[in-house]
Tab-separated table of C-alpha atoms in Angstrom:
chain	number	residue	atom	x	y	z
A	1	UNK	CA	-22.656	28.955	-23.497
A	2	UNK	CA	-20.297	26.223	-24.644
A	3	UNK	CA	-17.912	24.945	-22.496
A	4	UNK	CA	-14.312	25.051	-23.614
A	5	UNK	CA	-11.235	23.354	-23.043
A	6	UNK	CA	-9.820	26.552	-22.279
A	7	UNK	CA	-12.484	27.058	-19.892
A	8	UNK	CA	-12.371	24.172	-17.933
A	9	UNK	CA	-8.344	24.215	-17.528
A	10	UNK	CA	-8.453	27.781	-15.859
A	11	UNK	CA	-11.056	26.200	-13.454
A	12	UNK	CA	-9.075	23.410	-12.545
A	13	UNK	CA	-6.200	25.839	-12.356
A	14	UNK	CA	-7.856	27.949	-9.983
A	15	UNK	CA	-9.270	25.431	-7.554
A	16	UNK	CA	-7.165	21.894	-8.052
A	17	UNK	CA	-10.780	20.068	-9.131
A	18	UNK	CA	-10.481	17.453	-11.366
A	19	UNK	CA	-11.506	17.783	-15.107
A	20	UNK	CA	-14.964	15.869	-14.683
A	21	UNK	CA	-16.058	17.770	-11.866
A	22	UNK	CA	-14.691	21.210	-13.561
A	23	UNK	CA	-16.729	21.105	-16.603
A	24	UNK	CA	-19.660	19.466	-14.104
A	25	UNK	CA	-19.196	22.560	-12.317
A	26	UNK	CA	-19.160	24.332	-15.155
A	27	UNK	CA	-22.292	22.954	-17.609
A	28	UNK	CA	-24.406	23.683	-14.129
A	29	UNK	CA	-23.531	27.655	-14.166
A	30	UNK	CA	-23.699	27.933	-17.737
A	31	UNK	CA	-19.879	28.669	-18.089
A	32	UNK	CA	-20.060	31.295	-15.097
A	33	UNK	CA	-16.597	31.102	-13.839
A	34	UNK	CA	-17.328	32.557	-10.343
A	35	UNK	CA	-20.540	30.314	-9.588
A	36	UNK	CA	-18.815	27.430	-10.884
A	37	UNK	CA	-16.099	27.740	-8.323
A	38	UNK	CA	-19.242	28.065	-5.668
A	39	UNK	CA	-20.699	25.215	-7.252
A	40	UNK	CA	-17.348	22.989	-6.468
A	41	UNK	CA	-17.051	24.423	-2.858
A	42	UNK	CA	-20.122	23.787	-2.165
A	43	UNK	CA	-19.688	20.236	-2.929
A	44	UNK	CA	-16.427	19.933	-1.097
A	45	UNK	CA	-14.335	19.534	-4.331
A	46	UNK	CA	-12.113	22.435	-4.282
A	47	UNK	CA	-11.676	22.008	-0.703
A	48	UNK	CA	-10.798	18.183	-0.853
A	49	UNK	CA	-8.163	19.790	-4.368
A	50	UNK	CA	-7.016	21.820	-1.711
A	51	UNK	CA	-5.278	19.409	0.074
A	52	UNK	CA	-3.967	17.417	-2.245
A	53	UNK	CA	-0.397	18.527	-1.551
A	54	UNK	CA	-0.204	17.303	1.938
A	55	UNK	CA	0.763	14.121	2.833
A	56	UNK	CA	-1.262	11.106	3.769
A	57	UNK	CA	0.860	8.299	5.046
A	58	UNK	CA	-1.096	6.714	7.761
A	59	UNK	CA	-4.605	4.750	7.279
A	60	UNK	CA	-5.516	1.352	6.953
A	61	UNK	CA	-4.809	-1.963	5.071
A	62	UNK	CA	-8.422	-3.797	4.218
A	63	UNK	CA	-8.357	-7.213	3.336
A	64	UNK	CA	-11.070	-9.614	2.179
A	65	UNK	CA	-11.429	-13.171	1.353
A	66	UNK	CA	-13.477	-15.034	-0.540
A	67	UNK	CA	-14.007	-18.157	-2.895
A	68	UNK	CA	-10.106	-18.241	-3.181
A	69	UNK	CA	-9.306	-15.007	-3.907
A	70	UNK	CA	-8.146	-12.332	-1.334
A	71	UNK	CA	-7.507	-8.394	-2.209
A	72	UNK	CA	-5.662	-6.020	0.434
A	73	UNK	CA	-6.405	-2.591	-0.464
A	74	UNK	CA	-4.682	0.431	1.099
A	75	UNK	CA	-5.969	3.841	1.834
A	76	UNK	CA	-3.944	6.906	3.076
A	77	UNK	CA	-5.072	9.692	5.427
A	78	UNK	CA	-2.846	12.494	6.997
A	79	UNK	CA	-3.088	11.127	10.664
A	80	UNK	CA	-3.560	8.030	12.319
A	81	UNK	CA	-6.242	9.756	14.225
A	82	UNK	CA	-8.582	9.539	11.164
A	83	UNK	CA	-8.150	5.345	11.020
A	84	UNK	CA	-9.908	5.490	14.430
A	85	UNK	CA	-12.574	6.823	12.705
A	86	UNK	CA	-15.929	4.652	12.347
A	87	UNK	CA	-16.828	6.645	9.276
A	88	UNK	CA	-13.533	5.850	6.771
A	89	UNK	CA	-13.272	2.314	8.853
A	90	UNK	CA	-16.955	2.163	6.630
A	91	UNK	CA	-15.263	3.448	3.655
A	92	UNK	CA	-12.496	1.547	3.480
A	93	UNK	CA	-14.265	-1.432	4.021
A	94	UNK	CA	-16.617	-1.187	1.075
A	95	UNK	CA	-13.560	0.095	-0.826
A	96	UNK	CA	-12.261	-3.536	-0.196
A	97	UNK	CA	-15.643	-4.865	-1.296
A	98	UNK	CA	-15.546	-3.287	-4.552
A	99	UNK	CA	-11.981	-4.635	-4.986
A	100	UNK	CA	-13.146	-8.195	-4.614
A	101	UNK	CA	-14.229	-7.256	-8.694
A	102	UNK	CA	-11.260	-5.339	-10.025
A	103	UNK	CA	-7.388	-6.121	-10.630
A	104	UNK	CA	-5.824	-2.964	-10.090
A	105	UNK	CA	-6.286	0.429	-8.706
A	106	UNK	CA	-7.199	2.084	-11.819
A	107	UNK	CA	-10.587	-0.051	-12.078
A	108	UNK	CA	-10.887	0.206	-8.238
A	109	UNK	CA	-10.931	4.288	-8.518
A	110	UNK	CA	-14.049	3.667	-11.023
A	111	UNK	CA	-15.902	0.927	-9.574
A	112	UNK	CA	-19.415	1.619	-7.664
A	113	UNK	CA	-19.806	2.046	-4.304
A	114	UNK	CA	-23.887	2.390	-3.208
A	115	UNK	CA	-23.979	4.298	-6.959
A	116	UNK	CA	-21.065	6.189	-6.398
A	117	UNK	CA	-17.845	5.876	-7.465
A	118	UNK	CA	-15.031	5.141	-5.202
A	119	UNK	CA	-13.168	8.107	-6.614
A	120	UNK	CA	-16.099	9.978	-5.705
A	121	UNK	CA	-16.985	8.968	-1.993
A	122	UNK	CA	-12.999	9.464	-1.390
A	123	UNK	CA	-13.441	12.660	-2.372
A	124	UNK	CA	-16.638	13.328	-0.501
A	125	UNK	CA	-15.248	12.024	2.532
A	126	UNK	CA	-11.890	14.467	2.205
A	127	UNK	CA	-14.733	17.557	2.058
A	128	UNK	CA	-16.313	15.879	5.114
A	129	UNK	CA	-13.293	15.066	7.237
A	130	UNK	CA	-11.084	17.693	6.312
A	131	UNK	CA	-8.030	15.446	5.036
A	132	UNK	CA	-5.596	14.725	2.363
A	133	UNK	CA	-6.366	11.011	1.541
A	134	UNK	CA	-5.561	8.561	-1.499
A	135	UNK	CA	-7.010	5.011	-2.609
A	136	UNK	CA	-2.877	4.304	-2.610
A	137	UNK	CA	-2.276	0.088	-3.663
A	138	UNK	CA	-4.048	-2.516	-4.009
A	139	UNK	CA	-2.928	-6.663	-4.355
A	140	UNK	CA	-4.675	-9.512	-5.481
A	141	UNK	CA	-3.768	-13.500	-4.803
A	142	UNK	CA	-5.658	-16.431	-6.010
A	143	UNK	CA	-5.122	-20.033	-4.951
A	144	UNK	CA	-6.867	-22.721	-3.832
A	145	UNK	CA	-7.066	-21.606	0.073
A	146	UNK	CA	-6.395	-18.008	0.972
A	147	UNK	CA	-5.880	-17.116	4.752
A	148	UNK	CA	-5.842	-13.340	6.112
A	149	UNK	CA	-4.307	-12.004	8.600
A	150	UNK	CA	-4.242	-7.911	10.136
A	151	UNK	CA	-1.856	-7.031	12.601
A	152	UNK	CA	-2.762	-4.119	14.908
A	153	UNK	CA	-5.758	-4.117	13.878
A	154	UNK	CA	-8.558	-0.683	13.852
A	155	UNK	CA	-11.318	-3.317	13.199
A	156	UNK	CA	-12.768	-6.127	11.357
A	157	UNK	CA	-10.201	-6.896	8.741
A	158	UNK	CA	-8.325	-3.938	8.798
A	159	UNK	CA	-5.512	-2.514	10.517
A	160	UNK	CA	-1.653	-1.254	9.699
A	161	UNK	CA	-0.727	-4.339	7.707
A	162	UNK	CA	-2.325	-6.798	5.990
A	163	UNK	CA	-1.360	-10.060	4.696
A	164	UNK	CA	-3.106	-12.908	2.364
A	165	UNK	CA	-1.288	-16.149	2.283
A	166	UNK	CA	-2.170	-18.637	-0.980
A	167	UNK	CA	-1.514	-22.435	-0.362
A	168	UNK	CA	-2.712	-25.554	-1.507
A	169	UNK	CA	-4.182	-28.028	1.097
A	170	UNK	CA	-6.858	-26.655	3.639
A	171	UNK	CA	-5.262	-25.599	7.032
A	172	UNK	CA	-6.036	-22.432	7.898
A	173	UNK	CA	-4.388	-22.592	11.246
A	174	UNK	CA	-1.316	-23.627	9.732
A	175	UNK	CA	-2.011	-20.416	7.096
A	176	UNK	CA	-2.773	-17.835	9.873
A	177	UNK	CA	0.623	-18.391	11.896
A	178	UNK	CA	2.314	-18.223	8.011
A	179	UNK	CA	0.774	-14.987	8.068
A	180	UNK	CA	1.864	-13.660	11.167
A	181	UNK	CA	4.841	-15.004	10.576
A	182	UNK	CA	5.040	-12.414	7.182
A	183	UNK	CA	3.381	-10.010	8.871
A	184	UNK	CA	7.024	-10.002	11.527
A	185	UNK	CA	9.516	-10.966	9.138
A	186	UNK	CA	8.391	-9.636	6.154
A	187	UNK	CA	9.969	-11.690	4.019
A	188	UNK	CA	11.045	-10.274	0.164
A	189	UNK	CA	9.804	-13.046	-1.772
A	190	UNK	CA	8.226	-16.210	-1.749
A	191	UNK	CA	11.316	-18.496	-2.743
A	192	UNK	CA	14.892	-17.696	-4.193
A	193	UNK	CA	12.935	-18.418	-7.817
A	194	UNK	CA	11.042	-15.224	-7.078
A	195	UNK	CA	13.757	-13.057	-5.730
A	196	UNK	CA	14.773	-10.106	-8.372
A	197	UNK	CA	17.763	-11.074	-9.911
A	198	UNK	CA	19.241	-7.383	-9.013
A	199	UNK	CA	18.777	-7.857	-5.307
A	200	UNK	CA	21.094	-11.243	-5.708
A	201	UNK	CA	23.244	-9.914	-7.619
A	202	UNK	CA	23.884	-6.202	-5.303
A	203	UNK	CA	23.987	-8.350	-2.163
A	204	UNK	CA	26.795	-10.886	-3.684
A	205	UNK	CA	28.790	-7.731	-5.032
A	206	UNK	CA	28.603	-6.697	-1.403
A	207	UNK	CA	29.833	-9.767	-0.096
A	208	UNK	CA	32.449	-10.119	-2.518
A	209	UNK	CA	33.802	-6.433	-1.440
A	210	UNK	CA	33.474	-7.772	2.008
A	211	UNK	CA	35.708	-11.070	2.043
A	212	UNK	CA	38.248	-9.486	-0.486
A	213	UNK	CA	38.693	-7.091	2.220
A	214	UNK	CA	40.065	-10.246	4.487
A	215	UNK	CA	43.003	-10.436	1.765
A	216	UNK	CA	42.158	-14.464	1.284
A	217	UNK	CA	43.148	-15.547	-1.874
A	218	UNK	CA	40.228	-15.921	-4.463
A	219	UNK	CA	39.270	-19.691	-4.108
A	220	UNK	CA	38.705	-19.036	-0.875
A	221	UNK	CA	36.775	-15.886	-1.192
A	222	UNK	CA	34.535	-18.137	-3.910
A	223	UNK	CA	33.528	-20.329	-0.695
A	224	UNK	CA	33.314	-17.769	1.641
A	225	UNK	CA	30.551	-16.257	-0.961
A	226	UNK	CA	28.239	-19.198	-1.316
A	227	UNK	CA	27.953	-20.201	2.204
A	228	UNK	CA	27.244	-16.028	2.679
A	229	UNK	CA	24.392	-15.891	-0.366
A	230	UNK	CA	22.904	-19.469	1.216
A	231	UNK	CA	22.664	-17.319	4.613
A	232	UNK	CA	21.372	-14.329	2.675
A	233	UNK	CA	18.490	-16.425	1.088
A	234	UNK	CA	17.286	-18.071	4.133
A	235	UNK	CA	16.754	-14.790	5.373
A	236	UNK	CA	15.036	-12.739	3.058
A	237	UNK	CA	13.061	-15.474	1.290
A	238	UNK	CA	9.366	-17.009	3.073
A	239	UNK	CA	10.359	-20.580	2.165
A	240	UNK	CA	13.800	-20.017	3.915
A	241	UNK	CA	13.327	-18.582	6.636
A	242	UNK	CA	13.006	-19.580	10.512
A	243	UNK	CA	9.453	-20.497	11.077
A	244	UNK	CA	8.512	-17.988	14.222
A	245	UNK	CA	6.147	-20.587	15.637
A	246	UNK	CA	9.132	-23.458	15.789
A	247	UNK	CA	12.763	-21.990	14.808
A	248	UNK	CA	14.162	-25.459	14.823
A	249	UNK	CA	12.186	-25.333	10.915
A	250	UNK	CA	12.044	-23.338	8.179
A	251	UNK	CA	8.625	-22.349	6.745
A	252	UNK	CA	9.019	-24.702	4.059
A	253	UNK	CA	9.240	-27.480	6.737
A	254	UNK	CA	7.067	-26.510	8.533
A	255	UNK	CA	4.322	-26.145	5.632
A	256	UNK	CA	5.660	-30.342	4.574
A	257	UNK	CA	4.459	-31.622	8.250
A	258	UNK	CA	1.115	-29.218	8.122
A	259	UNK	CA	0.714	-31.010	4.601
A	260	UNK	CA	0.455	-27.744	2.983
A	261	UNK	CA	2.070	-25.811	0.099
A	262	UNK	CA	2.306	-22.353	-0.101
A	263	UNK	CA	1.972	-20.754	-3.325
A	264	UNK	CA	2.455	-17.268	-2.536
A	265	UNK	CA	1.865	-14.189	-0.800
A	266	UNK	CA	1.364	-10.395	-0.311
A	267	UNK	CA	1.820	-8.215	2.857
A	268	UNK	CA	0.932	-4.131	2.407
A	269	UNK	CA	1.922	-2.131	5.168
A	270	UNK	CA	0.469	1.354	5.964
A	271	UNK	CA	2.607	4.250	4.566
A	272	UNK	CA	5.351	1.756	3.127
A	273	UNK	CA	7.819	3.584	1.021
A	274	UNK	CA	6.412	6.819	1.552
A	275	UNK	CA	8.606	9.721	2.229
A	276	UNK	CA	7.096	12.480	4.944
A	277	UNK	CA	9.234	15.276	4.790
A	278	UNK	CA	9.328	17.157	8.384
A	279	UNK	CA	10.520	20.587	8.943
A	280	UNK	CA	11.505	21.528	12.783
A	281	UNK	CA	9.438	24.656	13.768
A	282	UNK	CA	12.158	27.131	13.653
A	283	UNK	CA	13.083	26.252	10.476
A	284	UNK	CA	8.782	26.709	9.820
A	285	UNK	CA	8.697	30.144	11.335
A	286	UNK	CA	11.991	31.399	9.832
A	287	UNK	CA	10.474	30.452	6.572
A	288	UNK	CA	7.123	32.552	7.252
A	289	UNK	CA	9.363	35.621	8.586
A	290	UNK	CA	11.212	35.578	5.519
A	291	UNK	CA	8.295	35.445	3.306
């Protein structure tokens, strides 16, 4: 029979598959709505659709270097129980492979993985472990040396954060202690060039409120603020801040007597920015008794 669009929304509606694998499901029953739905079980899809709503904000940040280009590539899973496992470490590791060829997530979701798709073995591997998970970010830097660094790391290039540090000049010594350094400090931009202009300008609002509060007269209060937005930099940008290796410099210094420069930098953390919303049991229970 032909397969509608009709058709393949009220199977997506009923078991959360996506539209590929509904009218896959679908074209292999002949349009039989019931067998379809066995077809998807039986290949883990409605199960993995399942548990879509839950959320996965632990996992593990991949990185990967090579011919002076480094991704970082972060996948999600419920608990942090599941990044101890050998199985996604594999996963997540070839997903970082196949992102050594893309630019964004998008083209990492449909790039090939052993003749899969990555889309695909993520959703396999829900079925198999029994998890909400998500291919979530993923950052690319070029430059003419690119150093990794993982802190707490699960395994070979992967752990809870990940950072790639671009310079120019070879010292990757010098380019791993920038990268713990990031890793600690987590700096919000390479230099004040880079820093969004809305940050500057909500932090010197702030500090404005602040001194007017002091009743000084306005001159004053014009001082007060560039000596406070010259303290604000230095913290929150790379270049400006207290190296963690030698204090007495900032990274920029320090980078001038390793005869590097550094060009730039990412750092992905596990879970960053997402929001897990917790309910105390009694709340949980009162809920069910009421429904």
């Amino acid at each position: 029979m032909a397969i509608t669009a009709a058709l393949v929304k009220d199977l997506r509606d009923r078991t959360g598959a996506g539209m590929m694998d509904a009218k896959k499901a679908l074209t292999e029953t002949d349009g039989d709505m019931e067998a379809a739905i066995d077809w998807l079980r039986t290949k883990g899809l409605a199960k993995a659709a399942k548990k879509s709503d839950r959320t996965a904000a632990e996992g593990l940040v991949a990185v990967q270097v090579k011919d002076g280009r480094g991704v970082a590539v972060e996948v999600n899973s419920e608990t942090d129980f599941v990044g101890k496992n050998a199985d996604f470490q594999a996963m997540v590791a070839s997903f970082a492979t196949a992102a050594m060829g893309v630019n964004s997530v998008e083209e990492l979701k449909s790039a090939h993985v052993n003749g899969k798709t990555v889309e695909e073995v993520l959703t396999e591997k829900i079925a198999t472990i029994g998890e909400n998970m998500s291919v979530r970010r993923m950052s690319v830097i070029e430059g003419e040396t690119v150093v990794s660094y993982v802190h707490n790391a699960a395994a070979d290039g992967m752990g809870k954060i990940g950072v790639l540090v671009a310079m120019k000049g070879g010292n990757d010594a010098f380019g791993r202690q920038v990268a713990m350094h990031i890793a600690a400090a987590n700096p919000a931009s390479l230099s004040q060039a880079d820093l969004d202009p809305a940050v500057v300008e909500k932090e010197k609002n702030v500090q404005m409120e602040i001194a007017r509060e002091s009743g000084k007269p306005e001159a004053v209060i014009e001082k007060m603020i560039v000596g406070r937005m010259q303290k604000f930099m230095a913290e929150v940008t790379l270049l400006g801040q207290a190296f963690v290796v030698n204090p007495d410099l900032t990274v920029e210094a320090a980078a001038k007597e390793a005869g590097v420069e550094i060009t730039g930098f990412l750092r992905l953390e596990v879970g960053e920015g997402i929001v897990v919303e917790k309910e105390d049991f009694a709340a949980e229970v009162a809920k069910v008794g009421r429904g």
